[in-house]
Coordinates of C-alpha atoms in Angstrom, one line a residue:
M1 CA -43.0 -5.5 25.9
A2 CA -39.8 -4.0 27.3
T3 CA -36.7 -6.1 27.0
M4 CA -34.4 -6.9 29.9
A5 CA -31.8 -4.5 28.5
E6 CA -34.3 -1.6 28.4
A7 CA -35.2 -2.4 32.0
D8 CA -31.6 -2.3 33.1
K9 CA -31.1 1.0 31.3
K10 CA -34.1 2.5 33.2
I11 CA -32.8 1.3 36.5
V12 CA -29.3 2.8 35.9
T13 CA -30.5 6.1 34.6
Q14 CA -32.8 6.6 37.5
H15 CA -29.7 7.0 39.6
D16 CA -27.3 8.7 37.2
P17 CA -28.6 11.5 35.0
D18 CA -25.2 11.8 33.2
V19 CA -25.5 8.2 32.1
E20 CA -29.0 8.9 30.8
R21 CA -27.7 11.8 28.8
D22 CA -24.9 9.8 27.3
M23 CA -27.2 6.9 26.4
A24 CA -29.4 9.3 24.6
M25 CA -26.6 10.1 22.2
T26 CA -27.1 8.7 18.6
D27 CA -24.6 6.5 16.8
E28 CA -23.4 9.5 14.9
T29 CA -21.9 11.1 18.0
V30 CA -19.7 8.2 19.2
S31 CA -16.7 10.5 18.8
I32 CA -17.9 12.1 22.1
D33 CA -15.9 9.4 23.8
K34 CA -12.7 10.7 22.4
G35 CA -10.2 12.5 24.6
D36 CA -9.3 16.2 24.2
I37 CA -5.7 16.8 23.1
L38 CA -4.8 19.1 26.0
Q39 CA -7.3 17.8 28.6
L40 CA -4.4 16.9 31.0
E41 CA -2.3 19.9 30.2
S42 CA -4.1 23.0 31.2
L43 CA -3.8 24.4 34.7
D44 CA -7.4 25.6 34.6
R45 CA -9.6 22.5 35.3
N46 CA -12.8 24.5 35.0
L47 CA -11.9 25.7 31.5
N48 CA -10.9 22.1 30.6
A49 CA -14.3 20.8 31.7
K50 CA -16.2 23.5 29.8
M51 CA -14.2 22.8 26.6
H52 CA -15.0 19.1 26.9
L53 CA -18.7 19.9 27.1
V54 CA -18.4 22.2 24.1
N55 CA -16.6 19.5 22.1
N56 CA -19.3 17.1 23.0
A57 CA -22.0 19.5 21.8
I58 CA -20.1 20.1 18.5
D59 CA -19.8 16.3 18.0
E60 CA -23.4 15.8 18.8
I61 CA -24.5 18.4 16.2
G62 CA -22.2 16.9 13.6
F63 CA -21.2 18.2 10.2
T64 CA -23.7 20.6 8.6
R65 CA -24.0 22.9 5.6
Y66 CA -22.7 25.6 7.9
Q67 CA -19.3 23.9 8.0
W68 CA -19.3 23.5 4.3
K69 CA -19.8 27.2 3.9
L70 CA -16.9 27.8 6.3
F71 CA -14.7 25.3 4.3
V72 CA -15.3 27.2 1.1
L73 CA -15.1 30.8 2.3
N74 CA -12.4 30.2 4.9
G75 CA -10.5 28.3 2.3
F76 CA -10.6 31.3 0.1
G77 CA -8.7 33.1 2.9
Y78 CA -5.9 30.5 2.3
A79 CA -6.1 31.2 -1.4
V80 CA -5.8 35.0 -0.8
D81 CA -2.5 34.6 1.2
S82 CA -0.8 32.7 -1.7
L83 CA -2.6 34.9 -4.3
I84 CA -1.2 38.2 -3.0
L85 CA 2.3 36.7 -2.3
L86 CA 2.6 35.3 -5.8
I87 CA 1.1 38.3 -7.6
Q88 CA 3.6 40.7 -6.2
S89 CA 6.4 38.4 -7.4
I90 CA 4.7 37.9 -10.8
I91 CA 4.3 41.6 -11.6
A92 CA 7.5 42.8 -9.9
G93 CA 9.5 42.4 -13.1
Q94 CA 7.1 44.3 -15.4
A95 CA 6.5 47.1 -12.8
A96 CA 10.3 47.4 -12.4
L97 CA 10.7 48.0 -16.1
E98 CA 8.3 50.9 -15.8
F99 CA 9.5 52.4 -12.5
N100 CA 13.3 51.6 -12.6
P101 CA 13.7 51.0 -8.9
S102 CA 17.0 51.0 -7.1
Y103 CA 16.0 48.0 -5.0
K104 CA 14.2 45.4 -7.1
N105 CA 13.5 43.0 -4.3
G106 CA 11.6 45.8 -2.5
L107 CA 8.1 44.4 -3.3
T108 CA 9.0 41.0 -1.8
I109 CA 10.1 42.6 1.4
A110 CA 7.0 44.8 1.5
A111 CA 4.7 41.8 1.1
Y112 CA 6.5 39.8 3.8
V113 CA 6.5 42.8 6.2
G114 CA 2.8 43.2 5.7
M115 CA 2.1 39.6 6.2
L116 CA 4.4 39.6 9.3
T117 CA 2.6 42.5 11.0
G118 CA -0.8 41.2 9.8
A119 CA -0.3 37.7 11.3
F120 CA 0.9 39.2 14.6
F121 CA -1.8 41.9 14.9
W122 CA -4.8 39.9 13.7
G123 CA -3.7 36.7 15.5
M124 CA -3.5 38.7 18.8
S125 CA -6.7 40.5 18.2
A126 CA -8.5 37.2 17.5
D127 CA -7.7 36.2 21.1
V128 CA -8.4 39.6 22.6
I129 CA -11.5 41.0 20.8
G130 CA -12.7 37.8 19.1
R131 CA -12.5 35.8 15.9
K132 CA -15.6 37.4 14.2
F133 CA -14.4 41.0 13.8
A134 CA -10.9 40.1 12.6
F135 CA -12.3 37.4 10.3
N136 CA -14.7 39.9 8.6
V137 CA -12.5 42.9 8.4
S138 CA -9.0 41.6 7.5
L139 CA -10.0 40.2 4.0
L140 CA -12.0 43.3 3.2
L141 CA -8.9 45.5 3.8
C142 CA -6.8 43.2 1.7
S143 CA -9.2 43.5 -1.3
I144 CA -9.3 47.3 -1.1
F145 CA -5.6 47.8 -1.0
A146 CA -5.0 45.2 -3.7
I147 CA -7.3 47.2 -6.1
V148 CA -5.6 50.5 -5.2
A149 CA -2.2 48.9 -5.8
G150 CA -3.0 48.6 -9.5
S151 CA -3.2 52.4 -9.7
S152 CA 0.3 53.0 -8.1
P153 CA 2.2 55.9 -9.7
N154 CA 5.6 54.8 -8.6
W155 CA 7.6 51.9 -7.0
I156 CA 7.4 53.2 -3.4
V157 CA 3.6 53.7 -3.5
L158 CA 3.2 50.3 -5.1
G159 CA 5.3 48.8 -2.2
L160 CA 3.2 50.5 0.3
F161 CA -0.1 49.2 -1.0
V162 CA 1.4 45.7 -1.5
C163 CA 2.3 45.9 2.2
L164 CA -1.1 47.0 3.3
S165 CA -2.9 44.4 1.2
S166 CA -0.6 41.7 2.6
F167 CA -1.4 43.0 6.1
G168 CA -5.0 42.0 5.6
G169 CA -4.4 38.8 3.7
G170 CA -1.6 37.5 5.9
G171 CA -3.6 38.1 9.1
N172 CA -6.7 36.4 7.6
L173 CA -4.7 33.2 7.1
V174 CA -4.3 32.9 10.9
L175 CA -8.0 33.2 11.4
D176 CA -9.2 30.8 8.7
T177 CA -7.9 27.7 10.4
A178 CA -8.9 28.8 13.9
V179 CA -12.5 29.6 13.0
F180 CA -13.0 26.5 10.9
L181 CA -11.4 24.2 13.6
E182 CA -13.5 25.7 16.4
Y183 CA -16.7 24.6 14.6
L184 CA -15.5 21.2 13.4
P185 CA -16.7 17.9 14.9
S186 CA -13.8 15.7 15.8
K187 CA -14.5 13.2 13.0
K188 CA -13.9 15.9 10.4
Q189 CA -10.8 17.5 11.9
W190 CA -8.8 16.0 9.0
M191 CA -10.6 18.6 6.8
L192 CA -8.4 21.2 8.3
T193 CA -5.5 19.6 6.4
L194 CA -7.6 19.3 3.3
M195 CA -8.4 23.0 3.4
A196 CA -4.8 23.8 2.6
A197 CA -5.6 22.8 -1.0
W198 CA -7.0 26.3 -1.3
W199 CA -3.5 27.6 -1.0
G200 CA -2.8 25.9 -4.3
I201 CA -6.0 27.3 -5.8
G202 CA -4.8 30.8 -4.9
Q203 CA -1.6 30.1 -6.7
L204 CA -3.5 28.7 -9.7
I205 CA -5.7 31.9 -9.8
A206 CA -2.5 34.0 -9.8
G207 CA -1.2 31.9 -12.7
F208 CA -4.4 32.3 -14.7
L209 CA -4.4 36.1 -14.1
A210 CA -0.8 36.3 -15.2
W211 CA -1.4 34.1 -18.2
G212 CA -4.5 36.2 -19.2
F213 CA -3.1 39.7 -18.9
L214 CA 0.7 39.8 -19.0
P215 CA 1.4 38.3 -22.4
N216 CA -1.0 40.8 -24.1
Y217 CA -0.7 44.0 -22.1
S218 CA 3.0 44.2 -21.2
C219 CA 6.0 46.1 -22.7
D220 CA 9.1 44.2 -23.9
D221 CA 12.3 44.3 -21.8
P222 CA 14.7 46.6 -23.7
S223 CA 17.7 44.6 -22.4
V224 CA 16.2 41.4 -24.0
V225 CA 14.4 42.7 -27.1
E226 CA 16.5 44.9 -29.3
G227 CA 14.8 48.1 -30.3
A228 CA 12.0 47.7 -27.7
A229 CA 10.2 50.9 -26.8
P230 CA 10.6 52.2 -23.2
C231 CA 8.1 50.9 -20.7
T232 CA 5.4 53.4 -19.8
Y233 CA 2.0 53.5 -18.2
E234 CA 0.4 53.3 -21.7
N235 CA 2.2 50.2 -23.0
N236 CA 2.6 48.3 -19.7
K237 CA -0.9 48.0 -18.1
G238 CA -0.9 44.2 -17.8
W239 CA 0.5 44.1 -14.2
R240 CA -2.1 46.7 -13.2
Y241 CA -4.9 44.6 -14.7
V242 CA -3.6 41.7 -12.6
W243 CA -4.0 43.7 -9.4
F244 CA -7.4 45.0 -10.4
A245 CA -8.7 41.6 -11.1
A246 CA -7.3 40.0 -8.0
G247 CA -8.5 42.7 -5.8
A248 CA -12.0 42.6 -7.3
L249 CA -12.2 38.8 -6.7
V250 CA -11.1 39.1 -3.1
F251 CA -13.6 41.9 -2.6
V252 CA -16.4 39.8 -3.8
M253 CA -15.4 36.9 -1.6
S254 CA -15.1 39.2 1.5
I255 CA -18.6 40.4 0.9
L256 CA -19.8 36.8 0.5
R257 CA -18.3 36.0 3.9
I258 CA -20.4 38.6 5.5
T259 CA -23.6 37.8 3.6
V260 CA -23.5 34.0 3.2
I261 CA -21.8 32.8 6.4
R262 CA -23.0 35.5 8.8
L263 CA -20.4 34.2 11.2
K264 CA -21.3 34.0 14.9
E265 CA -18.5 34.2 17.4
T266 CA -16.9 30.8 17.9
P267 CA -18.2 28.8 20.9
K268 CA -14.7 28.1 22.2
F269 CA -13.8 31.7 22.2
L270 CA -17.0 32.6 24.0
V271 CA -16.3 29.9 26.7
G272 CA -12.8 31.2 27.1
E273 CA -14.2 34.7 27.7
G274 CA -16.6 33.5 30.3
K275 CA -19.6 34.0 28.0
D276 CA -21.3 30.7 28.6
A277 CA -24.8 31.9 27.7
E278 CA -23.7 33.2 24.3
C279 CA -21.9 29.9 23.6
V280 CA -25.0 27.8 24.3
E281 CA -27.1 30.2 22.3
T282 CA -24.8 29.9 19.3
L283 CA -24.6 26.1 19.3
Q284 CA -28.4 25.7 19.9
A285 CA -29.1 28.1 17.0
I286 CA -27.0 25.9 14.6
A287 CA -28.6 22.7 15.9
T288 CA -32.1 24.2 15.4
K289 CA -31.4 25.5 12.0
Y290 CA -30.1 22.2 10.7
N291 CA -32.4 20.0 12.8
R292 CA -29.7 18.4 14.8
P293 CA -29.6 17.4 18.5
C294 CA -27.8 19.5 21.1
S295 CA -28.0 18.7 24.8
L296 CA -25.7 21.4 26.0
T297 CA -27.3 23.8 28.5
L298 CA -26.2 26.9 30.4
E299 CA -26.6 25.1 33.6
K300 CA -24.1 22.4 32.6
L301 CA -21.5 24.9 31.7
Q302 CA -22.0 27.0 34.8
A303 CA -21.7 23.9 37.0
C304 CA -18.1 23.6 35.9
G305 CA -17.2 26.7 37.8
T306 CA -15.5 30.0 36.9
I307 CA -12.5 30.2 34.7
E308 CA -9.4 31.3 36.6
R309 CA -8.2 33.9 34.2
M310 CA -11.6 35.6 34.2
A311 CA -11.1 36.4 37.9
Q312 CA -7.5 37.4 37.3
R313 CA -8.3 40.1 34.7
E314 CA -11.4 41.5 36.3
G315 CA -11.4 45.3 36.0
K316 CA -8.6 45.3 33.5
A317 CA -8.8 46.7 29.9
K318 CA -8.8 44.1 27.1
W319 CA -5.6 45.5 25.6
S320 CA -3.8 46.0 28.8
P321 CA -0.2 44.5 28.9
S322 CA -1.2 42.0 31.6
H323 CA -4.1 40.7 29.5
I324 CA -1.9 40.3 26.4
T325 CA 0.8 38.6 28.6
V326 CA -1.8 36.0 29.7
H327 CA -2.1 34.8 26.1
L328 CA 1.7 34.6 25.7
K329 CA 2.1 32.7 29.0
G330 CA -0.7 30.4 28.1
L331 CA 1.4 29.0 25.2
F332 CA 3.9 27.8 27.8
A333 CA 1.5 26.8 30.6
T334 CA 3.0 23.3 31.0
R335 CA 6.2 21.7 30.0
R336 CA 4.7 19.7 27.2
I337 CA 2.7 22.7 25.9
A338 CA 5.9 24.8 26.0
I339 CA 7.9 22.2 24.1
S340 CA 5.1 21.9 21.5
T341 CA 4.8 25.6 21.0
S342 CA 8.6 26.0 20.6
L343 CA 8.9 23.1 18.1
I344 CA 5.9 24.5 16.1
W345 CA 7.5 27.9 15.9
L346 CA 10.8 26.3 14.9
S347 CA 9.1 24.4 12.1
W348 CA 7.5 27.5 10.7
T349 CA 10.9 29.3 10.9
L350 CA 12.7 26.6 9.1
I351 CA 10.3 26.2 6.2
G352 CA 10.0 30.0 6.0
L353 CA 13.7 30.1 5.2
A354 CA 14.2 26.9 3.2
Y355 CA 11.5 27.3 0.5
P356 CA 12.0 31.0 -0.5
L357 CA 15.8 30.6 -0.5
Y358 CA 15.5 27.5 -2.7
N359 CA 13.3 29.4 -5.2
V360 CA 15.8 32.3 -5.1
F361 CA 19.0 30.3 -5.7
L362 CA 17.9 27.5 -7.9
P363 CA 17.5 29.4 -11.3
S364 CA 20.9 31.0 -11.0
Y365 CA 22.5 27.7 -10.0
L366 CA 20.9 25.7 -12.8
G367 CA 22.0 28.5 -15.2
S368 CA 25.6 28.2 -14.1
R369 CA 25.4 24.4 -14.7
G370 CA 24.2 24.8 -18.2
A371 CA 20.4 24.2 -17.8
E372 CA 18.3 25.7 -20.5
F373 CA 14.8 26.3 -19.4
G374 CA 14.3 29.9 -20.5
E375 CA 11.2 30.5 -22.6
S376 CA 10.9 33.4 -25.0
S377 CA 7.1 33.0 -25.4
Q378 CA 5.3 34.8 -22.6
Y379 CA 2.2 32.6 -23.3
I380 CA 4.2 29.3 -22.8
K381 CA 6.0 30.8 -19.7
W382 CA 2.7 31.6 -17.9
R383 CA 1.1 28.4 -19.1
N384 CA 3.9 26.4 -17.4
Y385 CA 3.5 28.5 -14.3
T386 CA -0.1 27.7 -14.2
L387 CA 0.6 23.9 -14.5
V388 CA 3.1 24.1 -11.6
N389 CA 0.5 25.9 -9.4
F390 CA -2.2 23.4 -10.3
S391 CA 0.0 20.6 -9.1
G392 CA 0.2 22.2 -5.7
I393 CA -3.5 21.8 -5.0
W394 CA -3.3 18.0 -4.7
G395 CA -0.6 17.8 -2.0
P396 CA -3.0 18.7 0.8
V397 CA -5.6 16.4 -0.7
L398 CA -3.2 13.5 -0.3
A399 CA -2.2 14.8 3.1
G400 CA -5.8 14.9 4.2
W401 CA -6.1 11.2 3.5
M402 CA -2.7 10.3 4.9
C403 CA -3.3 12.1 8.3
Q404 CA -6.3 9.8 8.9
L405 CA -4.2 6.7 8.8
P406 CA -3.5 5.4 12.3
F407 CA 0.2 4.6 11.6
L408 CA 0.8 8.1 10.2
G409 CA -1.4 10.6 11.8
R410 CA -0.5 14.3 11.5
K411 CA 3.1 14.0 12.7
Y412 CA 4.3 11.3 10.4
T413 CA 2.4 12.7 7.4
M414 CA 4.7 15.8 7.9
V415 CA 7.7 13.5 8.2
V416 CA 6.9 11.8 4.9
G417 CA 6.1 15.0 3.2
A418 CA 9.4 16.7 4.3
L419 CA 11.6 13.8 3.4
V420 CA 10.1 13.2 0.0
T421 CA 10.4 16.9 -0.7
C422 CA 14.0 16.8 0.3
I423 CA 14.7 13.9 -2.1
F424 CA 13.2 15.8 -5.1
F425 CA 15.0 19.0 -4.1
F426 CA 18.3 17.2 -4.4
A427 CA 17.3 15.5 -7.6
Y428 CA 16.2 18.9 -9.1
T429 CA 19.8 20.1 -9.2
Q430 CA 20.3 17.7 -12.1
V431 CA 17.7 19.4 -14.3
R432 CA 19.0 20.5 -17.7
T433 CA 16.0 21.0 -20.0
Q434 CA 12.7 23.0 -20.0
T435 CA 10.6 19.9 -19.8
Q436 CA 12.6 18.5 -16.9
N437 CA 12.3 21.9 -15.2
V438 CA 8.5 22.0 -15.4
A439 CA 8.1 18.3 -14.4
F440 CA 10.3 18.6 -11.3
T441 CA 8.8 21.9 -10.3
C442 CA 5.3 20.3 -10.4
V443 CA 6.5 17.3 -8.3
V444 CA 8.3 19.5 -5.7
N445 CA 5.3 21.8 -5.4
F446 CA 3.0 18.7 -4.8
C447 CA 5.3 17.1 -2.2
L448 CA 6.0 20.3 -0.4
N449 CA 2.3 21.0 0.1
I450 CA 1.9 17.6 1.9
Y451 CA 4.2 18.9 4.6
Y452 CA 3.0 22.6 4.5
G453 CA -0.7 21.8 4.4
T454 CA -0.4 19.4 7.4
L455 CA 1.7 21.9 9.4
Y456 CA -0.9 24.6 8.8
A457 CA -3.6 22.3 10.2
Y458 CA -1.5 20.8 13.0
T459 CA -0.6 24.2 14.5
P460 CA -4.1 25.3 15.6
E461 CA -5.1 21.8 16.5
V462 CA -2.6 21.5 19.3
L463 CA -2.7 25.1 20.6
P464 CA -4.9 26.0 23.6
S465 CA -8.1 27.5 22.3
A466 CA -7.9 30.6 24.5
H467 CA -4.5 31.4 23.0
R468 CA -4.9 29.9 19.6
G469 CA -4.9 33.1 17.6
T470 CA -1.7 34.4 19.3
G471 CA 0.2 31.2 19.0
N472 CA -0.8 30.7 15.3
G473 CA -0.1 34.4 14.5
L474 CA 3.4 34.2 16.0
A475 CA 4.1 31.0 14.2
V476 CA 3.2 32.5 10.8
S477 CA 5.1 35.7 11.8
A478 CA 8.3 33.6 12.3
N479 CA 7.7 32.3 8.8
R480 CA 7.4 35.8 7.4
V481 CA 10.6 37.0 9.1
M482 CA 12.5 34.3 7.2
G483 CA 10.8 35.4 4.0
I484 CA 12.2 38.9 4.5
L485 CA 15.6 37.4 5.3
S486 CA 15.6 35.4 2.1
A487 CA 14.9 38.5 0.0
V488 CA 17.8 40.2 1.6
I489 CA 20.1 37.2 1.1
A490 CA 19.1 37.0 -2.5
T491 CA 20.2 40.6 -3.0
V492 CA 23.7 40.4 -1.4
A493 CA 24.7 36.7 -1.9
D494 CA 26.3 34.8 -4.7
T495 CA 23.4 32.9 -6.3
S496 CA 25.6 30.6 -8.5
T497 CA 27.1 28.5 -5.7
P498 CA 25.4 25.1 -5.0
V499 CA 25.9 25.3 -1.2
P500 CA 22.6 27.2 -0.4
I501 CA 20.7 24.6 -2.5
Y502 CA 22.0 21.7 -0.4
I503 CA 21.5 23.6 2.8
C504 CA 17.9 24.3 1.9
A505 CA 17.3 20.7 1.1
A506 CA 19.0 19.5 4.3
L507 CA 16.6 21.8 6.3
Y508 CA 13.8 19.5 5.2
V509 CA 15.5 16.6 7.0
V510 CA 15.6 18.8 10.1
M511 CA 11.9 19.6 9.7
A512 CA 11.1 15.9 9.4
G513 CA 13.0 15.2 12.6
V514 CA 11.2 18.1 14.4
A515 CA 7.8 16.8 13.3
A516 CA 8.7 13.3 14.6
I517 CA 9.3 14.6 18.2
F518 CA 6.2 16.8 18.4
P519 CA 4.7 15.9 21.8
F520 CA 1.1 15.8 20.7
E521 CA -0.6 13.7 18.0
P522 CA -4.1 15.0 17.2
Y523 CA -5.2 11.7 15.4
G524 CA -8.1 10.3 17.3
K525 CA -8.4 13.2 19.6
R526 CA -10.2 16.5 19.7
S527 CA -8.7 20.0 19.7
S528 CA -9.1 21.8 23.0

């Protein structure tokens, strides 16, 4: 016998089909009631309405094994970025002994130039031609050039291949967050912060490779070891083995991306391109494969109307200046979006300068103050390096938990991470022994990644979907420009003065202040 409540439900739904649809939702999809972060910001109401329906569908489907695959294989893209960046710094010294370059910081500049151009190019292409192509190709290019780098006959060629490998790896980083986010149900958006733990895993892999190859297959530095033989190809193959092993690992993972994930174009990109039918097909295919409900239909999307920018660009080539300009203008579509974009780019610029400079100046400064943390044993040196990198994995894990707390959210997780990092940066200047050096480096790496990991996740969350790749790419590009600048400063500046150390630490206070005034808080809302 039907209850009174059921009778009431039948009466209501006879007059309102939308209410009938919403009542059909299961308890697992209550997040459908959440607001979209930018729902009141876009000038295109039709696009807003479509994005809202797509978010509803993703929440309705929920978290499946498909997202787990993305978490692992997209996360490896995070790892590759840090892996390539660290490997070039790890092997630079040994390669320099063999090639005797006139500019020893050349590899660092080459890596950052590659990552700068990669972030800009692949970020822009992700908005113009789609996430799928850039996602599949960028990591494959990175792996090929990383393997070839191990065969370099001289310093200039090595720098070229480091640059080309970084071009693929640095661009891939921009896509990993965008692709993962655009398939995530809102209840799991915190996992975007957690995914930054893969950055530390990449550092850890670099440490293991260095620990495994460099102590046993490297020549001695003649300036340190009296009577050491000159470094040649025959007695200094360790750094080459590191590149071969890293490139092979990245190659395997790039193939797994294509064969295991079989990525479909993201629904939000398809909607932004006016491809409503393909969007519905993609979401329905996932729902069918994992036996989940999905009530989104082509008719519902088309009822929202035509996206304005589709009409504006009709008849124009995808790579036309006007089409590219649309993506740049979209990052400043309203006052709040413009402020948000500017502050995000400022944050990436500040941390891009502060952290590399700190690493450059600290060893010389500590040496001038009498710190003794040199280690003659290559085995112990790379063991300690691995410990430090291992500690960096857990910062984003803690950040993933913190950003779910209502009183912190994403913004104040970054504030806490930046301020705690600043405190330990200042304290680090008092280090005097090897043990203190390792301990403080581990703590700083852990705390820094609370801020860094959250910033990585926050950036794509608050950017408009149609312009997410461009905005994210330019943010990371600003970070890479500062990395290049830090290498130049390290070459020409006095590294024994304490002033740069205090400036770098103070920059983290500025970063905390910037995070506090971000206009959007993603906690409890859905990315647009």
